[in-house]
Coordinates of C-alpha atoms in Angstrom, one line a residue:
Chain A
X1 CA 17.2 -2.6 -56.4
X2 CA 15.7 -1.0 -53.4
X3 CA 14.1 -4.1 -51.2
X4 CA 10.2 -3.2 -50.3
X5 CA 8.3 -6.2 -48.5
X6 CA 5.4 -6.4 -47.1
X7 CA 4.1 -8.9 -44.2
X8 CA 0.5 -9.6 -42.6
X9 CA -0.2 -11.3 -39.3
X10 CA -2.8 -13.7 -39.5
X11 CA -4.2 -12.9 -35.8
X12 CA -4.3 -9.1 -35.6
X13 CA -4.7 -8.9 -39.0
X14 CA -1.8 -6.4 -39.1
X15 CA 0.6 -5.5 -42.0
X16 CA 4.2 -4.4 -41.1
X17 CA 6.5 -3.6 -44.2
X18 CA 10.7 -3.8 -44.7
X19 CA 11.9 -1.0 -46.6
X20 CA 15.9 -1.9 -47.3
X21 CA 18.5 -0.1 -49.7
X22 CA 20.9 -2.1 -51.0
X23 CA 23.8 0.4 -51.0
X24 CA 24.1 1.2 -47.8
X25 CA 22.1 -2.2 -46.1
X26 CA 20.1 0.1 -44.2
X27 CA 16.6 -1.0 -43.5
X28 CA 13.5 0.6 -41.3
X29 CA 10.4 -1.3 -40.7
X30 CA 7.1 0.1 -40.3
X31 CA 4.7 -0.5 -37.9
X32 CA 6.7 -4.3 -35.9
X33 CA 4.3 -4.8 -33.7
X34 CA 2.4 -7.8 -33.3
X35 CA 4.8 -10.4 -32.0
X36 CA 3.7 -13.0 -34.9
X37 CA 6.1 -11.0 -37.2
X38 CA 9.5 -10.8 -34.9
X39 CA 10.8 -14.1 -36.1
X40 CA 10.0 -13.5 -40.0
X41 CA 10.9 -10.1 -40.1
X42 CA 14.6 -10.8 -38.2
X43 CA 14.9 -13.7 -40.7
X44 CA 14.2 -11.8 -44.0
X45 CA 16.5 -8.8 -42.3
X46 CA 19.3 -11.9 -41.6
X47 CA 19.0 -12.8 -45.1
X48 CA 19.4 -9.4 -47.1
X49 CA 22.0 -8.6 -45.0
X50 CA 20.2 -5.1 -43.8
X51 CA 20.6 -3.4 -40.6
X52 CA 17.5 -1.5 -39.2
X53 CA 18.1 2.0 -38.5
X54 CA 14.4 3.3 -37.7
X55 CA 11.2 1.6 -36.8
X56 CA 8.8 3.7 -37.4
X57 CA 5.2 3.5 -35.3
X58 CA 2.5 4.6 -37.1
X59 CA 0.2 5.0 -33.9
X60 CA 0.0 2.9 -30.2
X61 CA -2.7 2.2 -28.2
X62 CA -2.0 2.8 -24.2
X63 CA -1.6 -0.8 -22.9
X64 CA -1.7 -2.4 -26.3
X65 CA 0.7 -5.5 -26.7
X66 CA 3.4 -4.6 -29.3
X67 CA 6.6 -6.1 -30.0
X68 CA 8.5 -2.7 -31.0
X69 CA 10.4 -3.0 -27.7
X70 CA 11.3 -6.1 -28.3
X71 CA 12.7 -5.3 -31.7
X72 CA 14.3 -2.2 -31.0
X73 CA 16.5 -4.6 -27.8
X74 CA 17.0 -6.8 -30.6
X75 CA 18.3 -4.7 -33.6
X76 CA 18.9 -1.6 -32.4
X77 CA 16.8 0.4 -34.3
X78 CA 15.6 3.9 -33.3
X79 CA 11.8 3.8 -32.3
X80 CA 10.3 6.7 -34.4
X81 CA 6.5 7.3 -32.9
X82 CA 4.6 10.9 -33.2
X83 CA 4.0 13.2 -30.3
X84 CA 2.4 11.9 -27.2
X85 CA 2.0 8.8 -28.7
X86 CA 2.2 5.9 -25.9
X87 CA 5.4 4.2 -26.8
X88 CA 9.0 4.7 -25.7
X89 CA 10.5 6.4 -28.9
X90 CA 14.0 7.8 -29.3
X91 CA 12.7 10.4 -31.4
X92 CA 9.4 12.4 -31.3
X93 CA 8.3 13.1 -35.1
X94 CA 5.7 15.6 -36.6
X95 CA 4.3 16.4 -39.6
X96 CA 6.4 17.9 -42.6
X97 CA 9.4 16.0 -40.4
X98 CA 11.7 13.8 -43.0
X99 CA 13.7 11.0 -42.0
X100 CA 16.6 9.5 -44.0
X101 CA 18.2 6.0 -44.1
X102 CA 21.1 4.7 -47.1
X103 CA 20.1 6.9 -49.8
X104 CA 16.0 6.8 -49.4
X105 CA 14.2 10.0 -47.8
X106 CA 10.6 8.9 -45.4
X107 CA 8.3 11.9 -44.9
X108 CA 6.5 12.1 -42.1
X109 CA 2.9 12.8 -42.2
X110 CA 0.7 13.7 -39.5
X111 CA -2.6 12.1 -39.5
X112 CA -4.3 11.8 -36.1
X113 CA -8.0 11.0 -35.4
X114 CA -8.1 7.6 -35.2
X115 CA -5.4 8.9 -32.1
X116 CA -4.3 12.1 -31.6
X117 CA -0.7 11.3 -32.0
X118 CA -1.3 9.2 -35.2
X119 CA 1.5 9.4 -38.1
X120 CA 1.5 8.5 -41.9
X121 CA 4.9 7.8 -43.6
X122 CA 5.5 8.1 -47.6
X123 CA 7.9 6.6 -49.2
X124 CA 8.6 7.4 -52.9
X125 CA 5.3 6.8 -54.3
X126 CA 4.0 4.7 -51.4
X127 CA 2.1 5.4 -48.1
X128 CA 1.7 3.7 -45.2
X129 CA -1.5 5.1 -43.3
X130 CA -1.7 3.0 -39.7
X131 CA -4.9 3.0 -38.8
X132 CA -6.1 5.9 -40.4
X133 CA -7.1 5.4 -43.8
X134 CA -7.8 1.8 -44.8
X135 CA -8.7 0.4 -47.5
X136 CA -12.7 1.2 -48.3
X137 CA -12.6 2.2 -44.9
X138 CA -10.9 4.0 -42.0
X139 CA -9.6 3.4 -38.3
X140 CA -12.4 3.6 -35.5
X141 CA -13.0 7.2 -33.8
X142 CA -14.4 5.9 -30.1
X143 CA -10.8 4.3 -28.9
X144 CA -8.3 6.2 -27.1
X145 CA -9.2 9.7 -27.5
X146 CA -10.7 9.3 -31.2
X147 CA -12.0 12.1 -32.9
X148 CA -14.0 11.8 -36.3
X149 CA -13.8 15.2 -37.7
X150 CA -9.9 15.2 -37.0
X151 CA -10.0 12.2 -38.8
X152 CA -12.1 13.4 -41.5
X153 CA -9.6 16.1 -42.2
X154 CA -6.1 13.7 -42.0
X155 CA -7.6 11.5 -45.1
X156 CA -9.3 13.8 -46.8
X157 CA -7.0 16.9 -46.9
X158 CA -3.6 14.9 -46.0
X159 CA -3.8 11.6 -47.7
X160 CA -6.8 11.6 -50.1
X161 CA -4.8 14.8 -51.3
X162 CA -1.5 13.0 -52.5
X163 CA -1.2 11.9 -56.2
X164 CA -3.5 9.5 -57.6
X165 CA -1.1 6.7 -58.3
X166 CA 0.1 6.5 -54.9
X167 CA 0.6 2.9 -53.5
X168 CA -1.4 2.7 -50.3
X169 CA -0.3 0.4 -47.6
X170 CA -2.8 0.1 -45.0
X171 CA -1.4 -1.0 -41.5
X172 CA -4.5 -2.9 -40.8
X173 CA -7.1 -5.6 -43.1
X174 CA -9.7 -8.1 -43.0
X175 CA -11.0 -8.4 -46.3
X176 CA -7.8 -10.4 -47.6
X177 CA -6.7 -7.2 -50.0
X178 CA -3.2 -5.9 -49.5
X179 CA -2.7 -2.8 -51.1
X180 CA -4.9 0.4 -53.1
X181 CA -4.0 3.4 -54.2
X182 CA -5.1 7.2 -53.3
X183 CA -7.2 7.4 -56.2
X184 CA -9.2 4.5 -55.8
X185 CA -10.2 5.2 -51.9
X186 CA -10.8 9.1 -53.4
X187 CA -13.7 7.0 -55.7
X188 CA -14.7 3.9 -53.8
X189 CA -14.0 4.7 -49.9
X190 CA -17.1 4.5 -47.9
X191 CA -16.4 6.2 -45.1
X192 CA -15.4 9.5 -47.0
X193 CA -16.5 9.5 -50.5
X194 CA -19.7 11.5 -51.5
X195 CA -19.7 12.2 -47.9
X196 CA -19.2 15.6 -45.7
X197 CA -17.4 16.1 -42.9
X198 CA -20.6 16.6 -40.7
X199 CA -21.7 12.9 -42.2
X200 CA -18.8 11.2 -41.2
X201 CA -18.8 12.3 -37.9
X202 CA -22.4 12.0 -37.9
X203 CA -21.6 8.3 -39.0
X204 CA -18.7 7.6 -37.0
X205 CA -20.7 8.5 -33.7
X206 CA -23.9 6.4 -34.8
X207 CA -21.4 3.1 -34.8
Chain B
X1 CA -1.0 0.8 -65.7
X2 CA -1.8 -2.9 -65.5
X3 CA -3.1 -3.5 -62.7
X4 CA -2.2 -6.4 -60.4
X5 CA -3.4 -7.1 -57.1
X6 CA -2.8 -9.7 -54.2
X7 CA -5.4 -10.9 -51.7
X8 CA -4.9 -13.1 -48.9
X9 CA -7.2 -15.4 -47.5
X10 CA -6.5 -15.8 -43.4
X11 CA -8.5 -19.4 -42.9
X12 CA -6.9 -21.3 -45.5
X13 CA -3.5 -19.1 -45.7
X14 CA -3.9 -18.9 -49.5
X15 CA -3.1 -16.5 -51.9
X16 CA -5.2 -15.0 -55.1
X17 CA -4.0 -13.0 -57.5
X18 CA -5.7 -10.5 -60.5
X19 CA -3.8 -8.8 -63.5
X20 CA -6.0 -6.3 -65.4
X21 CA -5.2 -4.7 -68.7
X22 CA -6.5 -1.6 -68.5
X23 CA -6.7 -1.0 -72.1
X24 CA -9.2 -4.2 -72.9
X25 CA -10.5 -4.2 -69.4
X26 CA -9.7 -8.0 -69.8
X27 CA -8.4 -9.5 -66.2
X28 CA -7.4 -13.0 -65.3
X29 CA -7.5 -14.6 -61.4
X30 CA -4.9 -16.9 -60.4
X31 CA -6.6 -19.3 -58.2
X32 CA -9.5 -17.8 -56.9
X33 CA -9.8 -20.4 -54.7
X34 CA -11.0 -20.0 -50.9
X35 CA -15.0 -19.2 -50.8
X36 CA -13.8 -16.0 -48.4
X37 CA -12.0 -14.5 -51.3
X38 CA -15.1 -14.6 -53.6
X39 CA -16.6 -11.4 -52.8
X40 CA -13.4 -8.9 -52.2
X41 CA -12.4 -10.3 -55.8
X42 CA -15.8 -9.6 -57.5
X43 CA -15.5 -6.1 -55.7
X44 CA -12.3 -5.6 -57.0
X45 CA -13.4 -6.4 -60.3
X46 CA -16.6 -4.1 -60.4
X47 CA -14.6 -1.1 -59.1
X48 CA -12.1 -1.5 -61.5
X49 CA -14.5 -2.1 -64.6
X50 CA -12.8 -5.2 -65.2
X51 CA -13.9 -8.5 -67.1
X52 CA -12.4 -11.7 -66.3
X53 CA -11.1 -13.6 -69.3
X54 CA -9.7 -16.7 -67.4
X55 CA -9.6 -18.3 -64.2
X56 CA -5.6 -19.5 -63.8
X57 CA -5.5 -22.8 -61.9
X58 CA -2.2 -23.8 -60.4
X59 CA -3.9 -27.4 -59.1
X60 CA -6.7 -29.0 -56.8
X61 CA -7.3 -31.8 -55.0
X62 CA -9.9 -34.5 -55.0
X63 CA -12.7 -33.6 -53.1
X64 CA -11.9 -30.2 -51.7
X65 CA -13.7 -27.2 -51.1
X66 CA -13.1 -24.2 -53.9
X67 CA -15.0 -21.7 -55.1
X68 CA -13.7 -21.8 -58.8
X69 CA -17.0 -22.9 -60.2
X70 CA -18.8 -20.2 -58.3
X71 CA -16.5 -17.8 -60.0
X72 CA -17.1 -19.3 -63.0
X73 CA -20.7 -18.8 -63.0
X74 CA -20.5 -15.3 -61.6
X75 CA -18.0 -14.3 -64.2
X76 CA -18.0 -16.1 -67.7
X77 CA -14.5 -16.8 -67.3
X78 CA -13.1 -19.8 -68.5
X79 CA -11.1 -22.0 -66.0
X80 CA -7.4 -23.1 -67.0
X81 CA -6.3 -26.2 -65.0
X82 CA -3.8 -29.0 -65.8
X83 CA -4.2 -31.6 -67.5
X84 CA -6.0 -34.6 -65.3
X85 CA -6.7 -31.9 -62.7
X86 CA -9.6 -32.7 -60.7
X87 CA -11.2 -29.4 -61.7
X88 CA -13.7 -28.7 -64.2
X89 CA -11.5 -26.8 -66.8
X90 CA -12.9 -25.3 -70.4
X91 CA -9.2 -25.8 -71.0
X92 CA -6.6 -28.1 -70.2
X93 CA -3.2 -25.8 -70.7
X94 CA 0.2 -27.9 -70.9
X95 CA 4.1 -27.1 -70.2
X96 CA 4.7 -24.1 -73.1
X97 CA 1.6 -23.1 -73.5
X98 CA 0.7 -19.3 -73.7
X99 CA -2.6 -17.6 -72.7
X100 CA -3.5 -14.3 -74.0
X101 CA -5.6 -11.2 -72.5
X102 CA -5.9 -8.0 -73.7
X103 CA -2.3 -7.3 -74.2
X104 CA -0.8 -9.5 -72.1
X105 CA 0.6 -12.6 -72.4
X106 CA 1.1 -15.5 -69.6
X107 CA 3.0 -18.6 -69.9
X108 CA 2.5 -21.2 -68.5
X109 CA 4.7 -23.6 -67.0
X110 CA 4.1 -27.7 -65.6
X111 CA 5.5 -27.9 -62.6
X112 CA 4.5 -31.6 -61.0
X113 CA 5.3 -32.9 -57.9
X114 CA 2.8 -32.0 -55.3
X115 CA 0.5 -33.3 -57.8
X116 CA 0.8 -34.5 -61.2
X117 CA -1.2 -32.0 -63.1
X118 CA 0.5 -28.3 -61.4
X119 CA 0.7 -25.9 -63.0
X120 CA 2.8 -22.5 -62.5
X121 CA 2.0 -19.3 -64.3
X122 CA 4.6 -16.8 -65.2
X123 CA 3.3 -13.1 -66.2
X124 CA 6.4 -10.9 -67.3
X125 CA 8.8 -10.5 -64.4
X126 CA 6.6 -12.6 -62.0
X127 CA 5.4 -16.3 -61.3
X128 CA 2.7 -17.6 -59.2
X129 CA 4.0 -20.9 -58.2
X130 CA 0.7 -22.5 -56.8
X131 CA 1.7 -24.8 -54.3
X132 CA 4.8 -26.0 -55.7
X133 CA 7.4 -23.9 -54.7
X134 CA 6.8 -21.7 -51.5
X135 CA 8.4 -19.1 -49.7
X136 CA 11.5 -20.7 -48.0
X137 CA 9.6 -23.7 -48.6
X138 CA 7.6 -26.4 -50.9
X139 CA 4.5 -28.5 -51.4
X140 CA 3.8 -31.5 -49.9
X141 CA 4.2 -34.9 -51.8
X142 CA 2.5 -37.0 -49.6
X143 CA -1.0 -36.3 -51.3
X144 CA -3.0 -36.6 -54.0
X145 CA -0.2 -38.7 -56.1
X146 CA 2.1 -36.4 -55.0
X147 CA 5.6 -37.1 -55.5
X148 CA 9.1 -36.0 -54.6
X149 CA 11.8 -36.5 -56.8
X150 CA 9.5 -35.0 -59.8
X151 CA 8.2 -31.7 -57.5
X152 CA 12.7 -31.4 -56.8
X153 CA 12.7 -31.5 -60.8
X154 CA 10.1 -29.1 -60.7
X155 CA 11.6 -26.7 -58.5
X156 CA 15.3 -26.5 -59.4
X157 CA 14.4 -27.0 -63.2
X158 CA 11.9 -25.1 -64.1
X159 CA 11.0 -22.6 -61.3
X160 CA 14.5 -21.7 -60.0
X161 CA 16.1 -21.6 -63.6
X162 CA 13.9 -18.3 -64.3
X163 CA 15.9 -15.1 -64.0
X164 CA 16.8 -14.4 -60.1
X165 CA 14.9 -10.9 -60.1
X166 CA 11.6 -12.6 -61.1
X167 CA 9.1 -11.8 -58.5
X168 CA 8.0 -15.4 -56.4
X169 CA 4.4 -15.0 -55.9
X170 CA 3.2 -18.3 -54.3
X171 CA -0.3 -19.7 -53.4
X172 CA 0.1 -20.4 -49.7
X173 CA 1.9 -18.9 -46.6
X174 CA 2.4 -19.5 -43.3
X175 CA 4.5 -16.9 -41.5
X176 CA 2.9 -13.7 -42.7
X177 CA 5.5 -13.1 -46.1
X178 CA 3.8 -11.9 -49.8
X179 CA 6.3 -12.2 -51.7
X180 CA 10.0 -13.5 -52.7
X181 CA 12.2 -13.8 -55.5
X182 CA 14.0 -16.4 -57.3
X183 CA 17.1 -15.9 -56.4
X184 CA 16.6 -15.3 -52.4
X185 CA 14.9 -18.8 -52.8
X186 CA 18.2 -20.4 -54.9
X187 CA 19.7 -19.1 -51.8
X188 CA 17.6 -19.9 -48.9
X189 CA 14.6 -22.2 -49.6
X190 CA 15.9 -24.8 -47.1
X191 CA 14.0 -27.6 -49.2
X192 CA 16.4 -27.0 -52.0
X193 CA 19.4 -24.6 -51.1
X194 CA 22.4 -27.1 -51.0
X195 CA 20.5 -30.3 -51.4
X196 CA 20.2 -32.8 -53.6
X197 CA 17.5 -35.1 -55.6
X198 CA 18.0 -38.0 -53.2
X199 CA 18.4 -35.8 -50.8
X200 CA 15.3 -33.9 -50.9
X201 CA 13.7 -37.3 -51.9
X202 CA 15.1 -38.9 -48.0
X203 CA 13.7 -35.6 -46.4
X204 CA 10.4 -35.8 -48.1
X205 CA 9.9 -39.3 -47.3
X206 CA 10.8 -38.6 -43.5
X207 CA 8.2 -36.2 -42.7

């Protein structure tokens, strides 16, 4: 049985998530990057017996603390982060790109806005969405080269538009809840919901 | 789909959990607990048109905070606690009992030690352990009549004799992990992996 875990970090308020198959004990892990989640992620990796082939970065902030490097010297794993984004990565992905590890395929989804170099990454019938679309909300548009309307556009016609069943798995929470799916944040999502693009941004920019 | 979701609660590192049949719109919460879970949980149930049933207590302790009776009022539902729990409980559940919702059915399990009345709660292939049997860890048994040879009984009789794929779903966590399984903690719960009674009893009594 394929191995899915997910793990939160009480300070940033951060999820990072352990995908592992079985078969082949290769592992990637999403989004390692507050420090508080080295040490439990390279025990529960220990344990199954995985090996990390990819960590995959949903998104960086220039100067931002993250443990990514850290865990790539320590495992070995190839640091997957989109174009431009401010992190060392071995490989540069972009949307439509698909990675592969043991017998599971990871499709890369571009979804910038919340930064311009923002990715998404689904996963069987589960997303992982960064910063960008969160649950009943969104990532903020007035950091590191934010821009609302692109944002609009990544969740409502690249992640809003995946089927309704699919598992989101936000990379970021601080209302205790740990997991939605599309079709609830297509009904209940404030930030997009009943709401046009010129709102949003209209929104966004009045924060 | 039933519908089960997790929510964490970052001051008091506890979890709560809701099932929802979506057929009777029936839903139960396992220890809705922390006040700072309240209001994402009454969301949760409002968006999803749910109507809570029961309230599943795993334990409490003498004199401390929880927001049980506020969820009580707000909802109707009717609290489940252990017998001699110091909770207000429209029923007193026992070892071998069964509750019923919609179509579901939850059994429920006494599992003593890190205080007399615990309960655990087992829901198909998963069990919410309350504060008996943790993540690579256990309760404490220097509380509330807590007590150490009869939480070890607890554990390795009742908790880790379930099947080893059923899903560990505990109500309290440390290092940032949601979930385990029975047989990773058989394996590697370093209160019990390899130990025994008087064993566990010397270590419990050394702390």
């Amino acid at each position: 049985m394929t191995l899915f875990r997910q793990l939160y970090d009480t300070p940033t308020r951060r999820f990072t998530y352990l995908i592992g198959d079985p078969d082949s004990r290769e592992a990637v892990a999403v989004d390692p990057t507050p420090e508080g989640i080295v040490l439990p992620l390279l025990a529960m990796v220990a344990d199954f017996g995985l090996r990390l082939a990819y960590l995959l970065c949903t998104h960086a902030h220039e100067g931002e603390a993250t443990a990514v490097p850290l865990m790539q010297s320590r495992t070995g794993a190839r640091v997957v982060a989109g174009e431009r984004a401010p992190i060392a990565a071995d490989r540069q992905a972009r949307h439509g790109d698909t990675l592969t590890f043991g017998n599971e395929v990871i499709h890369v989804l571009g979804t910038p806005g919340h930064t311009p170099a923002c990715l998404s990454y689904l996963w069987r019938d589960r997303v992982f969405t960064g910063h960008s679309l969160l649950i009943r909300g969104c990532g903020r548009t007035d950091l590191t080269d934010g821009d609302a309307g692109t944002l609009f556009d990544s969740i409502t016609l690249r992640l809003l538009m995946l089927p309704g069943d699919t598992l989101l798995f936000p990379g970021h929470e601080t209302h205790g809840r740990t997991v939605s799916t599309i079709a609830e944040e297509r009904e209940h999502n404030p930030c997009v919901a009943g709401r046009s693009r010129d709102e949003f941004i209209t929104h966004r920019s009045s924060r």
